[in-house]
Amino acid sequence: MSVKPPRHPAYDVIVVGARCAGAATALLLARAGARVLAVDRSEYGTDTLSTHALMRGGVLQLQRWGILARVKAAKTPPVLRTSFHYGDEALEIPIKSRDGVDALYSPRRTVLDRLLVDAAIEAGAEVAFHTRVAGLLRRDDGRVTGIVTGAGPAGSRITASMVVGADGLHSGVAQLVDAGIYRRGRHASSVIYGYWADLAQDGNHWHFRPGTSIGVIPTNDGLTCVFASMPPRRFLDAVRPDISAGYLRILAECSPSLAAELGDARLTGTLHGFPGVTGFFRQSWGPGWALVGDAAYFKDPLTAHGITDALRDAEFLARAIGRGTNGALADYQRVRDELVDGHFEVTDAIASFEWDLASVRGLHHHLSDEMNKEVRAILALDAQADGAPPSSPGPTPVALAS
């Protein structure tokens, strides 16, 4: 894709960040008739840290938006069963066909983010890569009215009725608007992961032993993402002096059988490490601005729910912007917080590693209940009377908060 500069000096909405949260927000707003510009400092189609796994709610969103067929066409393998391994005991759970979802998927971010960007452009959004936001435009009363890109005299001033920060954990937009964190988790997990070829695993596998956890997730190009999770106090010992040796040591500790299977597989590329970040809720709206994705709300990646969070909240925010009032934006934050409260807490408990095999099994039952609640909330969106659902073919007018 060629990188094109913005064509207009003014937009209804500027989305800063064109990963899954930002691209999905741009897509839904453009389908609703808004003039949208999404900017991203990286290149089109680049990779990023990710667990890849889409839970039922995330797959449901892609299906509703007409994107799931493209994920399948990219030869993303369907996940028809999930296995939980508690020590040496395995519990296999088939993925039931319901709510328009007959399998789970774990696309590479080089696939998913690109598909969402492409769909946003098809819907009429503009997307500019290699574009760094240097500042925000404001009215005298402090309301955000646009962005400044680049630096110095060459910088461009682009105005908008709303600026959305979808620029990740360390969001520059959040810093520029001084969006405070009002709730934090208590724990964080550290992760090392890599991609393996020729690993014969059927479906997703989640392994647990006290102090360690492993995720085995099939993804595109015949590869399987295998991640090893541990408390942060073990992370430095695992990555120094040899991250590969530490990674394999954690895998063997948690699942000797998987470690043995890796002997017949091949690690492709380099290993990736994430030291961990404690989950948080950040103030997610203000005059002329809003946040979505990890910029707004982040929970530990150990439960592999981040992409599903991003897709869900993109629709919540797009609908709030479409309603065009500060009250709607406040509702966006409130409804999100109420929906994810239990999920955040159980994820934080799992990330603590302060569990035995019996108690973590109970936490997973709780997690399943929370994900079912999320699916019900997504299905209810199509029944709401606040405008046509994003999956409808015709655009609906967008009103913007003033």
Short mmCIF file of N, CA, C and O in Angstrom, two decimals, residues 241-311:
data_model
loop_
_atom_site.label_atom_id
_atom_site.label_comp_id
_atom_site.label_asym_id
_atom_site.label_seq_id
_atom_site.Cartn_x
_atom_site.Cartn_y
_atom_site.Cartn_z
N PRO A 241 21.47 -15.13 30.89
CA PRO A 241 22.14 -14.45 29.77
C PRO A 241 21.64 -14.90 28.41
O PRO A 241 22.04 -14.34 27.39
N ASP A 242 20.75 -15.91 28.39
CA ASP A 242 20.33 -16.50 27.11
C ASP A 242 18.82 -16.67 27.15
O ASP A 242 18.30 -17.57 27.83
N ILE A 243 18.09 -15.83 26.42
CA ILE A 243 16.64 -15.88 26.45
C ILE A 243 16.11 -17.21 25.93
O ILE A 243 15.11 -17.73 26.44
N SER A 244 16.81 -17.81 24.96
CA SER A 244 16.35 -19.08 24.41
C SER A 244 16.40 -20.18 25.47
O SER A 244 15.45 -20.96 25.64
N ALA A 245 17.51 -20.24 26.21
CA ALA A 245 17.64 -21.26 27.25
C ALA A 245 16.61 -21.05 28.35
O ALA A 245 16.00 -22.00 28.85
N GLY A 246 16.38 -19.79 28.73
CA GLY A 246 15.38 -19.51 29.76
C GLY A 246 13.98 -19.88 29.32
O GLY A 246 13.19 -20.44 30.10
N TYR A 247 13.66 -19.55 28.09
CA TYR A 247 12.35 -19.87 27.51
C TYR A 247 12.12 -21.39 27.52
O TYR A 247 11.09 -21.88 28.00
N LEU A 248 13.08 -22.13 27.02
CA LEU A 248 12.94 -23.59 26.97
C LEU A 248 12.88 -24.19 28.37
O LEU A 248 12.18 -25.19 28.61
N ARG A 249 13.58 -23.58 29.31
CA ARG A 249 13.54 -24.07 30.69
C ARG A 249 12.14 -23.90 31.28
O ARG A 249 11.62 -24.82 31.95
N ILE A 250 11.50 -22.76 31.05
CA ILE A 250 10.15 -22.54 31.56
C ILE A 250 9.17 -23.50 30.90
O ILE A 250 8.30 -24.08 31.56
N LEU A 251 9.31 -23.70 29.59
CA LEU A 251 8.42 -24.63 28.89
C LEU A 251 8.55 -26.04 29.45
O LEU A 251 7.54 -26.73 29.67
N ALA A 252 9.78 -26.49 29.69
CA ALA A 252 9.98 -27.84 30.21
C ALA A 252 9.45 -27.98 31.62
O ALA A 252 8.95 -29.04 32.01
N GLU A 253 9.54 -26.93 32.41
CA GLU A 253 9.03 -26.95 33.78
C GLU A 253 7.52 -27.08 33.79
O GLU A 253 6.94 -27.82 34.59
N CYS A 254 6.86 -26.33 32.90
CA CYS A 254 5.40 -26.31 32.90
C CYS A 254 4.82 -27.53 32.19
O CYS A 254 3.83 -28.11 32.66
N SER A 255 5.41 -27.92 31.06
CA SER A 255 4.89 -29.06 30.30
C SER A 255 6.04 -29.85 29.69
O SER A 255 6.47 -29.55 28.57
N PRO A 256 6.55 -30.85 30.39
CA PRO A 256 7.62 -31.68 29.81
C PRO A 256 7.23 -32.31 28.49
O PRO A 256 8.07 -32.45 27.59
N SER A 257 5.95 -32.69 28.33
CA SER A 257 5.53 -33.34 27.08
C SER A 257 5.59 -32.36 25.91
O SER A 257 6.04 -32.72 24.81
N LEU A 258 5.16 -31.12 26.11
CA LEU A 258 5.25 -30.12 25.05
C LEU A 258 6.71 -29.83 24.72
O LEU A 258 7.09 -29.73 23.53
N ALA A 259 7.53 -29.69 25.74
CA ALA A 259 8.95 -29.41 25.50
C ALA A 259 9.57 -30.52 24.66
O ALA A 259 10.40 -30.25 23.77
N ALA A 260 9.16 -31.76 24.88
CA ALA A 260 9.69 -32.86 24.09
C ALA A 260 9.22 -32.75 22.64
O ALA A 260 9.99 -33.01 21.70
N GLU A 261 7.96 -32.35 22.42
CA GLU A 261 7.45 -32.20 21.06
C GLU A 261 8.18 -31.10 20.31
O GLU A 261 8.35 -31.17 19.08
N LEU A 262 8.61 -30.08 21.01
CA LEU A 262 9.34 -28.99 20.36
C LEU A 262 10.67 -29.46 19.80
O LEU A 262 11.24 -28.81 18.92
N GLY A 263 11.17 -30.58 20.30
CA GLY A 263 12.40 -31.12 19.76
C GLY A 263 12.30 -31.52 18.31
O GLY A 263 13.30 -31.57 17.58
N ASP A 264 11.07 -31.82 17.85
CA ASP A 264 10.84 -32.17 16.45
C ASP A 264 10.31 -31.00 15.64
O ASP A 264 9.99 -31.15 14.46
N ALA A 265 10.18 -29.83 16.27
CA ALA A 265 9.69 -28.64 15.60
C ALA A 265 10.85 -27.67 15.37
O ALA A 265 11.98 -27.93 15.77
N ARG A 266 10.55 -26.53 14.75
CA ARG A 266 11.60 -25.58 14.40
C ARG A 266 11.16 -24.17 14.79
O ARG A 266 10.11 -23.71 14.35
N LEU A 267 11.95 -23.52 15.61
CA LEU A 267 11.69 -22.14 15.98
C LEU A 267 12.04 -21.23 14.81
O LEU A 267 13.14 -21.30 14.27
N THR A 268 11.09 -20.39 14.41
CA THR A 268 11.32 -19.47 13.31
C THR A 268 11.44 -18.04 13.86
O THR A 268 10.70 -17.65 14.75
N GLY A 269 12.36 -17.28 13.32
CA GLY A 269 12.50 -15.90 13.78
C GLY A 269 13.09 -15.83 15.17
O GLY A 269 13.69 -16.78 15.69
N THR A 270 12.91 -14.68 15.80
CA THR A 270 13.47 -14.43 17.12
C THR A 270 12.40 -14.57 18.20
O THR A 270 11.20 -14.49 17.92
N LEU A 271 12.85 -14.76 19.42
CA LEU A 271 11.94 -14.77 20.56
C LEU A 271 11.62 -13.33 20.97
O LEU A 271 12.43 -12.42 20.82
N HIS A 272 10.42 -13.16 21.50
CA HIS A 272 9.96 -11.84 21.94
C HIS A 272 9.69 -11.90 23.45
O HIS A 272 9.07 -12.86 23.93
N GLY A 273 10.10 -10.87 24.16
CA GLY A 273 9.86 -10.82 25.59
C GLY A 273 9.02 -9.62 25.98
O GLY A 273 9.13 -8.54 25.38
N PHE A 274 8.16 -9.80 26.96
CA PHE A 274 7.33 -8.72 27.51
C PHE A 274 7.44 -8.81 29.03
O PHE A 274 6.97 -9.77 29.63
N PRO A 275 8.06 -7.82 29.68
CA PRO A 275 8.31 -7.93 31.12
C PRO A 275 7.06 -7.81 31.97
O PRO A 275 7.07 -8.19 33.14
N GLY A 276 5.98 -7.31 31.39
CA GLY A 276 4.72 -7.20 32.12
C GLY A 276 4.37 -5.78 32.49
O GLY A 276 5.24 -4.96 32.80
N VAL A 277 3.09 -5.48 32.46
CA VAL A 277 2.55 -4.17 32.87
C VAL A 277 1.28 -4.45 33.67
O VAL A 277 0.43 -5.24 33.25
N THR A 278 1.17 -3.83 34.80
CA THR A 278 -0.03 -3.99 35.62
C THR A 278 -1.23 -3.38 34.91
O THR A 278 -1.14 -2.29 34.34
N GLY A 279 -2.34 -4.08 34.93
CA GLY A 279 -3.55 -3.60 34.26
C GLY A 279 -4.05 -2.29 34.83
O GLY A 279 -3.76 -1.93 35.98
N PHE A 280 -4.83 -1.57 34.01
CA PHE A 280 -5.32 -0.26 34.45
C PHE A 280 -6.58 0.14 33.69
O PHE A 280 -6.87 -0.37 32.60
N PHE A 281 -7.31 1.06 34.29
CA PHE A 281 -8.40 1.78 33.63
C PHE A 281 -7.98 3.25 33.59
O PHE A 281 -7.64 3.84 34.62
N ARG A 282 -8.04 3.85 32.41
CA ARG A 282 -7.64 5.25 32.24
C ARG A 282 -8.87 6.06 31.83
O ARG A 282 -9.73 5.57 31.09
N GLN A 283 -8.97 7.29 32.34
CA GLN A 283 -10.02 8.19 31.89
C GLN A 283 -10.05 8.19 30.37
O GLN A 283 -9.04 8.43 29.71
N SER A 284 -11.23 7.88 29.80
CA SER A 284 -11.28 7.53 28.38
C SER A 284 -12.03 8.51 27.50
O SER A 284 -12.26 8.25 26.33
N TRP A 285 -12.39 9.66 28.05
CA TRP A 285 -13.01 10.68 27.21
C TRP A 285 -12.87 12.04 27.88
O TRP A 285 -12.63 12.16 29.08
N GLY A 286 -13.03 13.05 27.08
CA GLY A 286 -12.99 14.43 27.53
C GLY A 286 -13.46 15.32 26.39
O GLY A 286 -13.88 14.83 25.33
N PRO A 287 -13.40 16.63 26.55
CA PRO A 287 -13.90 17.53 25.50
C PRO A 287 -13.10 17.41 24.21
O PRO A 287 -11.94 17.81 24.14
N GLY A 288 -13.72 16.79 23.21
CA GLY A 288 -13.10 16.67 21.91
C GLY A 288 -12.18 15.47 21.76
O GLY A 288 -11.56 15.31 20.70
N TRP A 289 -12.10 14.59 22.76
CA TRP A 289 -11.19 13.46 22.65
C TRP A 289 -11.76 12.21 23.33
O TRP A 289 -12.64 12.31 24.19
N ALA A 290 -11.24 11.06 22.92
CA ALA A 290 -11.60 9.79 23.54
C ALA A 290 -10.44 8.83 23.34
O ALA A 290 -9.58 9.03 22.47
N LEU A 291 -10.41 7.79 24.15
CA LEU A 291 -9.39 6.75 24.06
C LEU A 291 -10.06 5.40 23.87
O LEU A 291 -11.18 5.16 24.36
N VAL A 292 -9.35 4.48 23.18
CA VAL A 292 -9.88 3.14 22.95
C VAL A 292 -8.71 2.17 22.89
O VAL A 292 -7.56 2.56 22.65
N GLY A 293 -9.00 0.88 23.08
CA GLY A 293 -7.94 -0.12 23.07
C GLY A 293 -7.07 -0.01 24.31
O GLY A 293 -7.51 0.44 25.37
N ASP A 294 -5.81 -0.44 24.17
CA ASP A 294 -4.90 -0.42 25.32
C ASP A 294 -4.63 0.99 25.83
O ASP A 294 -4.18 1.15 26.97
N ALA A 295 -4.88 2.00 25.03
CA ALA A 295 -4.72 3.38 25.50
C ALA A 295 -5.71 3.68 26.62
O ALA A 295 -5.43 4.50 27.50
N ALA A 296 -6.86 3.03 26.57
CA ALA A 296 -7.94 3.32 27.51
C ALA A 296 -8.02 2.33 28.65
O ALA A 296 -8.30 2.69 29.80
N TYR A 297 -7.81 1.06 28.33
CA TYR A 297 -8.04 -0.01 29.30
C TYR A 297 -7.13 -1.17 28.93
O TYR A 297 -7.10 -1.61 27.79
N PHE A 298 -6.39 -1.66 29.92
CA PHE A 298 -5.45 -2.75 29.65
C PHE A 298 -5.55 -3.76 30.77
O PHE A 298 -5.55 -3.41 31.95
N LYS A 299 -5.64 -5.03 30.38
CA LYS A 299 -5.53 -6.08 31.39
C LYS A 299 -4.47 -7.07 30.96
O LYS A 299 -4.08 -7.14 29.79
N ASP A 300 -3.97 -7.81 31.92
CA ASP A 300 -2.84 -8.68 31.69
C ASP A 300 -3.09 -9.62 30.50
O ASP A 300 -4.20 -10.14 30.34
N PRO A 301 -2.07 -9.86 29.67
CA PRO A 301 -2.26 -10.71 28.48
C PRO A 301 -2.37 -12.20 28.77
O PRO A 301 -2.60 -12.98 27.84
N LEU A 302 -2.25 -12.61 30.01
CA LEU A 302 -2.24 -14.05 30.31
C LEU A 302 -3.53 -14.73 29.91
O LEU A 302 -3.54 -15.92 29.58
N THR A 303 -4.66 -13.99 29.91
CA THR A 303 -5.93 -14.59 29.48
C THR A 303 -6.21 -14.32 28.00
O THR A 303 -7.30 -14.66 27.51
N ALA A 304 -5.27 -13.73 27.28
CA ALA A 304 -5.33 -13.59 25.82
C ALA A 304 -6.62 -12.95 25.34
O ALA A 304 -7.23 -13.41 24.36
N HIS A 305 -7.02 -11.87 25.99
CA HIS A 305 -8.31 -11.24 25.64
C HIS A 305 -8.15 -9.84 25.06
O HIS A 305 -9.14 -9.17 24.81
N GLY A 306 -6.93 -9.40 24.83
CA GLY A 306 -6.71 -8.00 24.44
C GLY A 306 -7.33 -7.63 23.11
O GLY A 306 -7.90 -6.53 22.98
N ILE A 307 -7.23 -8.48 22.09
CA ILE A 307 -7.80 -8.13 20.79
C ILE A 307 -9.32 -8.10 20.89
O ILE A 307 -9.97 -7.21 20.33
N THR A 308 -9.90 -9.04 21.59
CA THR A 308 -11.35 -9.05 21.77
C THR A 308 -11.80 -7.79 22.49
O THR A 308 -12.81 -7.17 22.11
N ASP A 309 -11.07 -7.37 23.53
CA ASP A 309 -11.37 -6.10 24.20
C ASP A 309 -11.36 -4.95 23.20
O ASP A 309 -12.25 -4.09 23.20
N ALA A 310 -10.34 -4.91 22.35
CA ALA A 310 -10.18 -3.80 21.42
C ALA A 310 -11.35 -3.73 20.43
O ALA A 310 -11.89 -2.64 20.16
N LEU A 311 -11.75 -4.87 19.88
CA LEU A 311 -12.84 -4.89 18.91
C LEU A 311 -14.17 -4.52 19.56
O LEU A 311 -14.98 -3.79 18.98
#
